[in-house]
mmCIF file of N, CA and C in Angstrom:
data_model
loop_
_atom_site.group_PDB
_atom_site.id
_atom_site.type_symbol
_atom_site.label_atom_id
_atom_site.label_comp_id
_atom_site.label_asym_id
_atom_site.label_seq_id
_atom_site.Cartn_x
_atom_site.Cartn_y
_atom_site.Cartn_z
ATOM 1 N N UNK A 25 163.306 62.210 89.056
ATOM 2 C CA UNK A 25 162.889 60.374 88.575
ATOM 3 C C UNK A 25 161.818 61.111 89.491
ATOM 4 N N UNK A 26 160.566 60.677 89.257
ATOM 5 C CA UNK A 26 159.407 60.674 90.279
ATOM 6 C C UNK A 26 159.349 59.807 91.028
ATOM 7 N N UNK A 27 158.397 59.516 92.564
ATOM 8 C CA UNK A 27 157.478 58.589 93.220
ATOM 9 C C UNK A 27 157.483 57.139 92.312
ATOM 10 N N UNK A 28 157.081 57.132 91.068
ATOM 11 C CA UNK A 28 156.675 56.148 89.919
ATOM 12 C C UNK A 28 157.512 55.213 89.944
ATOM 13 N N UNK A 29 158.681 55.723 89.576
ATOM 14 C CA UNK A 29 159.949 55.449 89.560
ATOM 15 C C UNK A 29 160.660 54.116 90.432
ATOM 16 N N UNK A 30 160.022 54.528 91.722
ATOM 17 C CA UNK A 30 160.585 53.666 92.753
ATOM 18 C C UNK A 30 159.447 53.117 93.233
ATOM 19 N N UNK A 31 158.409 52.748 92.642
ATOM 20 C CA UNK A 31 156.624 51.633 93.562
ATOM 21 C C UNK A 31 156.738 50.447 92.944
ATOM 22 N N UNK A 32 155.918 49.679 93.550
ATOM 23 C CA UNK A 32 155.847 48.578 92.508
ATOM 24 C C UNK A 32 154.406 48.272 93.218
ATOM 25 N N UNK A 33 154.113 46.782 92.979
ATOM 26 C CA UNK A 33 152.916 45.843 93.491
ATOM 27 C C UNK A 33 152.230 46.174 92.347
ATOM 28 N N UNK A 34 150.734 46.117 92.302
ATOM 29 C CA UNK A 34 149.714 45.697 91.267
ATOM 30 C C UNK A 34 148.943 47.057 91.094
ATOM 31 N N UNK A 35 148.927 46.831 89.596
ATOM 32 C CA UNK A 35 147.907 48.309 89.626
ATOM 33 C C UNK A 35 146.403 47.792 89.500
ATOM 34 N N UNK A 36 145.052 48.404 89.598
ATOM 35 C CA UNK A 36 143.858 48.341 89.786
ATOM 36 C C UNK A 36 143.154 47.157 88.773
ATOM 37 N N UNK A 37 142.637 46.381 88.567
ATOM 38 C CA UNK A 37 142.147 45.425 87.886
ATOM 39 C C UNK A 37 142.895 44.465 87.364
ATOM 40 N N UNK A 38 143.686 44.083 88.780
ATOM 41 C CA UNK A 38 144.554 43.091 88.420
ATOM 42 C C UNK A 38 144.202 41.800 88.040
ATOM 43 N N UNK A 39 143.389 40.953 87.374
ATOM 44 C CA UNK A 39 142.709 39.617 87.708
ATOM 45 C C UNK A 39 143.730 38.243 88.568
ATOM 46 N N UNK A 40 144.200 38.734 88.997
ATOM 47 C CA UNK A 40 144.990 37.919 90.154
ATOM 48 C C UNK A 40 145.751 38.608 91.387
ATOM 49 N N UNK A 41 144.910 38.431 92.705
ATOM 50 C CA UNK A 41 144.991 39.313 93.517
ATOM 51 C C UNK A 41 146.372 38.722 94.404
ATOM 52 N N UNK A 42 147.098 39.626 94.627
ATOM 53 C CA UNK A 42 148.513 39.446 95.064
ATOM 54 C C UNK A 42 148.540 39.897 96.684
ATOM 55 N N UNK A 43 148.480 39.495 97.560
ATOM 56 C CA UNK A 43 148.693 39.525 99.456
ATOM 57 C C UNK A 43 149.426 38.841 100.001
ATOM 58 N N UNK A 44 150.250 39.748 101.057
ATOM 59 C CA UNK A 44 151.365 39.506 102.049
ATOM 60 C C UNK A 44 150.628 38.318 103.224
ATOM 61 N N UNK A 45 148.819 38.760 103.642
ATOM 62 C CA UNK A 45 148.383 38.090 104.294
ATOM 63 C C UNK A 45 148.194 36.394 104.300
ATOM 64 N N UNK A 46 147.912 35.914 104.768
ATOM 65 C CA UNK A 46 147.444 34.212 104.523
ATOM 66 C C UNK A 46 145.808 34.312 103.796
ATOM 67 N N UNK A 47 144.931 35.336 104.371
ATOM 68 C CA UNK A 47 143.625 34.980 103.523
ATOM 69 C C UNK A 47 143.435 36.447 103.407
ATOM 70 N N UNK A 48 142.387 36.626 102.650
ATOM 71 C CA UNK A 48 141.470 37.512 102.198
ATOM 72 C C UNK A 48 140.033 37.878 102.714
ATOM 73 N N UNK A 49 140.112 38.907 103.638
ATOM 74 C CA UNK A 49 138.829 39.369 104.243
ATOM 75 C C UNK A 49 137.402 39.179 103.296
ATOM 76 N N UNK A 50 136.796 38.589 103.360
ATOM 77 C CA UNK A 50 135.051 38.486 102.899
ATOM 78 C C UNK A 50 135.639 37.273 101.760
ATOM 79 N N UNK A 51 136.865 36.355 101.665
ATOM 80 C CA UNK A 51 137.228 35.137 100.755
ATOM 81 C C UNK A 51 137.317 34.366 101.230
ATOM 82 N N UNK A 52 136.461 33.187 100.350
ATOM 83 C CA UNK A 52 137.311 31.769 100.976
ATOM 84 C C UNK A 52 137.472 31.608 100.317
ATOM 85 N N UNK A 53 139.241 30.329 100.691
ATOM 86 C CA UNK A 53 140.167 29.622 99.625
ATOM 87 C C UNK A 53 138.925 28.449 99.766
ATOM 88 N N UNK A 54 138.861 28.447 98.138
ATOM 89 C CA UNK A 54 138.443 27.202 97.968
ATOM 90 C C UNK A 54 139.214 25.833 96.869
ATOM 91 N N UNK A 55 140.223 26.244 96.598
ATOM 92 C CA UNK A 55 141.239 25.448 96.656
ATOM 93 C C UNK A 55 142.484 26.121 96.326
ATOM 94 N N UNK A 56 143.707 24.847 97.161
ATOM 95 C CA UNK A 56 145.183 25.540 97.165
ATOM 96 C C UNK A 56 145.746 24.990 95.795
ATOM 97 N N UNK A 57 146.322 25.972 94.668
ATOM 98 C CA UNK A 57 146.946 25.567 94.042
ATOM 99 C C UNK A 57 148.262 25.105 93.924
ATOM 100 N N UNK A 58 149.183 25.594 94.883
ATOM 101 C CA UNK A 58 150.401 25.339 95.496
ATOM 102 C C UNK A 58 151.432 26.615 95.084
ATOM 103 N N UNK A 59 152.782 26.257 95.959
ATOM 104 C CA UNK A 59 153.851 27.237 95.504
ATOM 105 C C UNK A 59 154.075 27.957 94.112
ATOM 106 N N UNK A 60 154.032 29.266 94.166
ATOM 107 C CA UNK A 60 153.985 29.833 93.261
ATOM 108 C C UNK A 60 155.558 30.627 93.177
ATOM 109 N N UNK A 61 156.422 31.127 91.960
ATOM 110 C CA UNK A 61 157.373 31.872 92.185
ATOM 111 C C UNK A 61 157.919 32.784 90.946
ATOM 112 N N UNK A 62 158.753 33.895 90.851
ATOM 113 C CA UNK A 62 159.217 34.662 90.024
ATOM 114 C C UNK A 62 160.489 34.924 89.921
ATOM 115 N N UNK A 63 161.378 34.736 89.530
ATOM 116 C CA UNK A 63 162.936 34.429 89.316
ATOM 117 C C UNK A 63 163.113 35.490 88.037
ATOM 118 N N UNK A 64 163.966 36.298 89.001
ATOM 119 C CA UNK A 64 164.960 37.337 88.193
ATOM 120 C C UNK A 64 166.364 37.461 88.057
ATOM 121 N N UNK A 65 167.262 37.583 87.689
ATOM 122 C CA UNK A 65 168.483 37.922 88.068
ATOM 123 C C UNK A 65 169.294 38.668 87.378
ATOM 124 N N UNK A 66 169.299 40.202 87.413
ATOM 125 C CA UNK A 66 170.478 41.041 87.023
ATOM 126 C C UNK A 66 171.635 41.285 87.410
ATOM 127 N N UNK A 67 172.410 41.252 86.689
ATOM 128 C CA UNK A 67 173.710 41.985 86.556
ATOM 129 C C UNK A 67 174.030 43.418 86.602
ATOM 130 N N UNK A 68 175.122 44.038 86.910
ATOM 131 C CA UNK A 68 175.530 45.252 87.276
ATOM 132 C C UNK A 68 175.478 45.782 86.407
ATOM 133 N N UNK A 69 175.453 47.283 86.465
ATOM 134 C CA UNK A 69 175.580 48.015 85.085
ATOM 135 C C UNK A 69 176.986 48.658 85.520
ATOM 136 N N UNK A 70 178.334 48.723 84.657
ATOM 137 C CA UNK A 70 178.939 49.291 84.907
ATOM 138 C C UNK A 70 178.943 50.583 84.977
ATOM 139 N N UNK A 71 178.035 51.672 84.585
ATOM 140 C CA UNK A 71 177.713 52.781 84.942
ATOM 141 C C UNK A 71 177.834 53.069 86.414
ATOM 142 N N UNK A 72 176.632 52.203 86.370
ATOM 143 C CA UNK A 72 175.885 52.436 87.896
ATOM 144 C C UNK A 72 177.120 51.917 88.751
ATOM 145 N N UNK A 73 177.205 50.938 88.626
ATOM 146 C CA UNK A 73 178.542 50.961 89.993
ATOM 147 C C UNK A 73 179.604 51.585 89.749
ATOM 148 N N UNK A 74 180.156 52.741 89.067
ATOM 149 C CA UNK A 74 181.058 53.565 88.978
ATOM 150 C C UNK A 74 180.817 54.676 89.574
ATOM 151 N N UNK A 75 178.930 55.501 89.232
ATOM 152 C CA UNK A 75 178.183 55.678 89.966
ATOM 153 C C UNK A 75 178.179 55.911 91.377
ATOM 154 N N UNK A 76 177.903 54.404 91.775
ATOM 155 C CA UNK A 76 177.599 54.148 93.497
ATOM 156 C C UNK A 76 179.084 53.800 94.475
ATOM 157 N N UNK A 77 179.789 53.667 93.783
ATOM 158 C CA UNK A 77 181.178 53.570 94.149
ATOM 159 C C UNK A 77 181.540 55.542 94.408
ATOM 160 N N UNK A 78 181.392 56.052 93.613
ATOM 161 C CA UNK A 78 181.647 57.386 93.818
ATOM 162 C C UNK A 78 180.328 57.346 94.875
ATOM 163 N N UNK A 79 179.088 57.835 95.115
ATOM 164 C CA UNK A 79 178.528 57.998 95.759
ATOM 165 C C UNK A 79 178.579 57.600 97.368
ATOM 166 N N UNK A 80 179.103 56.789 96.875
ATOM 167 C CA UNK A 80 179.276 56.278 98.691
ATOM 168 C C UNK A 80 180.329 56.385 99.104
ATOM 169 N N UNK A 81 180.838 57.219 98.783
ATOM 170 C CA UNK A 81 182.101 58.042 99.330
ATOM 171 C C UNK A 81 181.307 59.428 99.949
ATOM 172 N N UNK A 82 180.705 59.715 99.441
ATOM 173 C CA UNK A 82 179.677 60.980 100.538
ATOM 174 C C UNK A 82 178.787 61.315 100.865
ATOM 175 N N UNK A 83 178.012 60.041 100.328
ATOM 176 C CA UNK A 83 176.471 59.365 100.756
ATOM 177 C C UNK A 83 175.625 59.768 100.480
ATOM 178 N N UNK A 84 174.845 58.940 100.856
ATOM 179 C CA UNK A 84 173.296 59.461 99.902
ATOM 180 C C UNK A 84 172.672 58.243 99.275
ATOM 181 N N UNK A 85 171.463 58.455 99.174
ATOM 182 C CA UNK A 85 170.792 57.261 97.877
ATOM 183 C C UNK A 85 171.204 57.048 97.362
ATOM 184 N N UNK A 86 171.129 55.714 96.522
ATOM 185 C CA UNK A 86 171.985 55.217 95.148
ATOM 186 C C UNK A 86 170.750 55.282 94.306
ATOM 187 N N UNK A 87 170.344 56.510 94.115
ATOM 188 C CA UNK A 87 169.505 56.321 93.015
ATOM 189 C C UNK A 87 169.310 54.927 91.881
ATOM 190 N N UNK A 88 170.094 55.195 91.285
ATOM 191 C CA UNK A 88 170.115 54.039 89.943
ATOM 192 C C UNK A 88 169.954 52.686 90.683
ATOM 193 N N UNK A 89 170.727 52.244 91.522
ATOM 194 C CA UNK A 89 170.720 51.332 91.958
ATOM 195 C C UNK A 89 169.043 51.069 92.464
ATOM 196 N N UNK A 90 169.065 51.973 93.349
ATOM 197 C CA UNK A 90 166.988 51.442 93.720
ATOM 198 C C UNK A 90 166.206 51.151 93.016
ATOM 199 N N UNK A 91 166.506 52.187 91.636
ATOM 200 C CA UNK A 91 165.646 51.646 90.365
ATOM 201 C C UNK A 91 165.893 50.599 89.470
ATOM 202 N N UNK A 92 167.096 50.128 89.703
ATOM 203 C CA UNK A 92 167.454 48.660 88.763
ATOM 204 C C UNK A 92 166.187 47.488 89.729
ATOM 205 N N UNK A 93 166.632 47.759 91.270
ATOM 206 C CA UNK A 93 166.125 46.772 92.074
ATOM 207 C C UNK A 93 164.536 47.115 91.906
ATOM 208 N N UNK A 94 164.157 47.761 91.719
ATOM 209 C CA UNK A 94 162.379 47.802 91.806
ATOM 210 C C UNK A 94 161.989 47.339 90.302
ATOM 211 N N UNK A 95 162.834 47.743 89.888
ATOM 212 C CA UNK A 95 162.564 47.007 88.261
ATOM 213 C C UNK A 95 162.227 45.846 88.040
ATOM 214 N N UNK A 96 163.558 45.197 88.759
ATOM 215 C CA UNK A 96 163.972 43.424 88.973
ATOM 216 C C UNK A 96 162.459 42.717 89.851
ATOM 217 N N UNK A 97 162.214 43.743 90.919
ATOM 218 C CA UNK A 97 161.419 43.227 92.121
ATOM 219 C C UNK A 97 159.809 43.049 90.899
ATOM 220 N N UNK A 98 159.729 44.137 90.874
ATOM 221 C CA UNK A 98 158.670 44.319 89.714
ATOM 222 C C UNK A 98 158.516 42.819 88.237
ATOM 223 N N UNK A 99 159.966 42.573 87.673
ATOM 224 C CA UNK A 99 159.620 41.676 86.906
ATOM 225 C C UNK A 99 159.501 39.953 87.524
ATOM 226 N N UNK A 100 160.326 40.656 88.549
ATOM 227 C CA UNK A 100 159.618 38.959 89.425
ATOM 228 C C UNK A 100 158.369 38.690 89.780
ATOM 229 N N UNK A 101 157.730 39.678 90.633
ATOM 230 C CA UNK A 101 156.206 39.905 90.802
ATOM 231 C C UNK A 101 155.601 39.278 89.119
ATOM 232 N N UNK A 102 155.726 40.192 88.255
ATOM 233 C CA UNK A 102 154.966 39.806 86.865
ATOM 234 C C UNK A 102 155.040 38.263 86.766
ATOM 235 N N UNK A 103 156.337 37.859 87.030
ATOM 236 C CA UNK A 103 156.858 36.363 86.599
ATOM 237 C C UNK A 103 155.170 35.538 87.762
ATOM 238 N N UNK A 104 155.591 35.655 88.924
ATOM 239 C CA UNK A 104 154.783 35.258 90.012
ATOM 240 C C UNK A 104 153.310 34.826 89.362
ATOM 241 N N UNK A 105 152.864 36.046 88.919
ATOM 242 C CA UNK A 105 151.335 36.152 88.566
ATOM 243 C C UNK A 105 150.986 35.550 87.560
ATOM 244 N N UNK A 106 152.288 35.791 86.393
ATOM 245 C CA UNK A 106 151.905 34.935 85.258
ATOM 246 C C UNK A 106 151.619 33.070 85.782
ATOM 247 N N UNK A 107 152.765 32.986 86.327
ATOM 248 C CA UNK A 107 152.709 31.513 86.752
ATOM 249 C C UNK A 107 151.185 31.268 87.425
ATOM 250 N N UNK A 108 150.934 32.239 88.212
ATOM 251 C CA UNK A 108 149.385 31.527 89.383
ATOM 252 C C UNK A 108 148.757 31.699 88.008
ATOM 253 N N UNK A 109 148.382 32.148 87.538
ATOM 254 C CA UNK A 109 147.327 32.830 85.789
ATOM 255 C C UNK A 109 147.316 31.324 85.492
ATOM 256 N N UNK A 110 148.556 30.657 84.918
ATOM 257 C CA UNK A 110 148.711 29.913 84.063
ATOM 258 C C UNK A 110 148.125 28.333 84.450
ATOM 259 N N UNK A 111 148.055 28.788 85.880
ATOM 260 C CA UNK A 111 148.143 27.324 86.825
ATOM 261 C C UNK A 111 146.656 27.282 87.372
ATOM 262 N N UNK A 112 145.684 28.420 86.820
ATOM 263 C CA UNK A 112 144.179 28.613 87.331
ATOM 264 C C UNK A 112 144.032 29.211 88.592
ATOM 265 N N UNK A 113 145.070 30.113 89.134
ATOM 266 C CA UNK A 113 144.672 30.490 90.628
ATOM 267 C C UNK A 113 143.881 31.716 89.996
ATOM 268 N N UNK A 114 143.803 32.603 91.288
ATOM 269 C CA UNK A 114 142.969 33.753 91.033
ATOM 270 C C UNK A 114 143.468 34.713 91.951
ATOM 271 N N UNK A 115 144.604 34.082 93.025
ATOM 272 C CA UNK A 115 145.422 34.725 93.604
ATOM 273 C C UNK A 115 146.453 33.892 94.464
ATOM 274 N N UNK A 116 146.955 35.175 95.201
ATOM 275 C CA UNK A 116 148.741 34.757 95.710
ATOM 276 C C UNK A 116 148.687 34.988 96.554
ATOM 277 N N UNK A 117 148.765 34.089 98.148
ATOM 278 C CA UNK A 117 148.521 34.306 99.219
ATOM 279 C C UNK A 117 150.316 34.493 99.872
ATOM 280 N N UNK A 118 150.298 34.960 101.298
ATOM 281 C CA UNK A 118 152.036 34.949 102.083
ATOM 282 C C UNK A 118 152.763 35.214 100.880
ATOM 283 N N UNK A 119 152.510 36.355 99.994
ATOM 284 C CA UNK A 119 153.458 36.890 99.200
ATOM 285 C C UNK A 119 154.770 37.331 99.972
ATOM 286 N N UNK A 120 156.287 37.113 99.435
ATOM 287 C CA UNK A 120 156.979 37.468 99.642
ATOM 288 C C UNK A 120 157.954 37.656 99.293
ATOM 289 N N UNK A 121 159.198 38.305 98.786
ATOM 290 C CA UNK A 121 160.830 38.557 98.246
ATOM 291 C C UNK A 121 161.527 38.032 98.510
ATOM 292 N N UNK A 122 162.605 37.571 98.298
ATOM 293 C CA UNK A 122 164.077 36.955 98.594
ATOM 294 C C UNK A 122 165.039 37.498 97.847
ATOM 295 N N UNK A 123 165.928 38.522 98.253
ATOM 296 C CA UNK A 123 167.008 38.622 97.350
ATOM 297 C C UNK A 123 168.597 38.603 97.678
ATOM 298 N N UNK A 124 168.819 38.054 96.725
ATOM 299 C CA UNK A 124 170.309 37.533 97.235
ATOM 300 C C UNK A 124 171.242 37.307 95.886
ATOM 301 N N UNK A 125 172.441 38.086 96.385
ATOM 302 C CA UNK A 125 173.681 37.618 95.070
ATOM 303 C C UNK A 125 173.680 36.516 94.533
ATOM 304 N N UNK A 126 174.396 36.984 93.379
ATOM 305 C CA UNK A 126 174.062 35.913 92.482
ATOM 306 C C UNK A 126 175.671 35.567 91.817
ATOM 307 N N UNK A 127 176.341 34.438 92.496
ATOM 308 C CA UNK A 127 177.589 34.320 92.204
ATOM 309 C C UNK A 127 178.779 35.873 91.779
ATOM 310 N N UNK A 128 177.972 36.726 92.619
ATOM 311 C CA UNK A 128 179.047 38.068 92.783
ATOM 312 C C UNK A 128 179.216 38.890 91.354
ATOM 313 N N UNK A 129 178.187 38.134 90.696
ATOM 314 C CA UNK A 129 177.885 39.369 89.337
ATOM 315 C C UNK A 129 176.599 40.326 89.287
ATOM 316 N N UNK A 130 175.682 39.543 90.247
ATOM 317 C CA UNK A 130 174.353 40.462 90.027
ATOM 318 C C UNK A 130 173.537 39.907 90.756
ATOM 319 N N UNK A 131 172.308 40.403 91.182
ATOM 320 C CA UNK A 131 171.601 40.317 92.399
ATOM 321 C C UNK A 131 170.152 39.005 91.641
ATOM 322 N N UNK A 132 170.041 38.284 92.655
ATOM 323 C CA UNK A 132 168.678 37.351 92.187
ATOM 324 C C UNK A 132 167.396 37.710 93.161
ATOM 325 N N UNK A 133 166.619 38.133 92.111
ATOM 326 C CA UNK A 133 165.037 38.711 93.135
ATOM 327 C C UNK A 133 164.344 37.151 92.844
ATOM 328 N N UNK A 134 163.511 36.592 94.076
ATOM 329 C CA UNK A 134 162.581 35.711 93.855
ATOM 330 C C UNK A 134 161.478 36.426 94.478
ATOM 331 N N UNK A 135 160.438 36.186 94.006
ATOM 332 C CA UNK A 135 159.072 36.808 94.325
ATOM 333 C C UNK A 135 158.256 35.147 94.756
ATOM 334 N N UNK A 136 157.551 34.663 95.667
ATOM 335 C CA UNK A 136 157.135 33.633 95.714
ATOM 336 C C UNK A 136 156.041 33.335 96.954
ATOM 337 N N UNK A 137 155.058 32.431 96.715
ATOM 338 C CA UNK A 137 153.860 32.930 97.475
ATOM 339 C C UNK A 137 152.996 31.409 97.006
ATOM 340 N N UNK A 138 152.032 30.944 97.927
ATOM 341 C CA UNK A 138 151.172 30.121 97.125
ATOM 342 C C UNK A 138 149.742 30.840 96.727
ATOM 343 N N UNK A 139 149.537 30.052 95.697
ATOM 344 C CA UNK A 139 148.796 30.482 94.691
ATOM 345 C C UNK A 139 147.384 29.512 95.254
ATOM 346 N N UNK A 140 145.949 30.094 94.870
ATOM 347 C CA UNK A 140 144.790 30.002 95.756
ATOM 348 C C UNK A 140 143.760 30.242 95.063
ATOM 349 N N UNK A 141 143.081 29.409 94.880
ATOM 350 C CA UNK A 141 141.317 30.051 94.087
ATOM 351 C C UNK A 141 140.543 30.153 95.078
ATOM 352 N N UNK A 142 140.209 31.747 95.542
ATOM 353 C CA UNK A 142 139.139 32.116 96.361
ATOM 354 C C UNK A 142 137.787 32.615 95.664
ATOM 355 N N UNK A 143 137.324 32.680 96.540
ATOM 356 C CA UNK A 143 135.822 33.458 96.107
ATOM 357 C C UNK A 143 134.738 34.401 97.563
ATOM 358 N N UNK A 144 134.425 35.005 97.170
ATOM 359 C CA UNK A 144 133.804 35.979 97.682
ATOM 360 C C UNK A 144 132.357 35.134 98.506
ATOM 361 N N UNK A 145 132.427 35.641 99.941
ATOM 362 C CA UNK A 145 131.858 35.044 100.925
ATOM 363 C C UNK A 145 130.460 35.657 100.440
#
């Protein structure tokens, strides 16, 4: 697996800018649309659980679980962007992830932030 399998974030040319900062240099917030989030819950694959158990005995990265978490985070972010776009926003400020266990059967990933309309100054 290459490094592209372990990355995330937006590609170039996205119509909704997502940043972890509270502002965007060179832009002004014209309208605050409000909180947006993207949520997904993934169950654990039996094969990856067995592999993770074996790997934990000898140490090292759990690549299968890492890749699954990256895919899950990317899906949550895509849902956040879709929600922001559908509400008329062109940016999301203060973007964050929250990850938690979901009833011992999976992992819940929530991407959240503040949807806004920005214009270049």
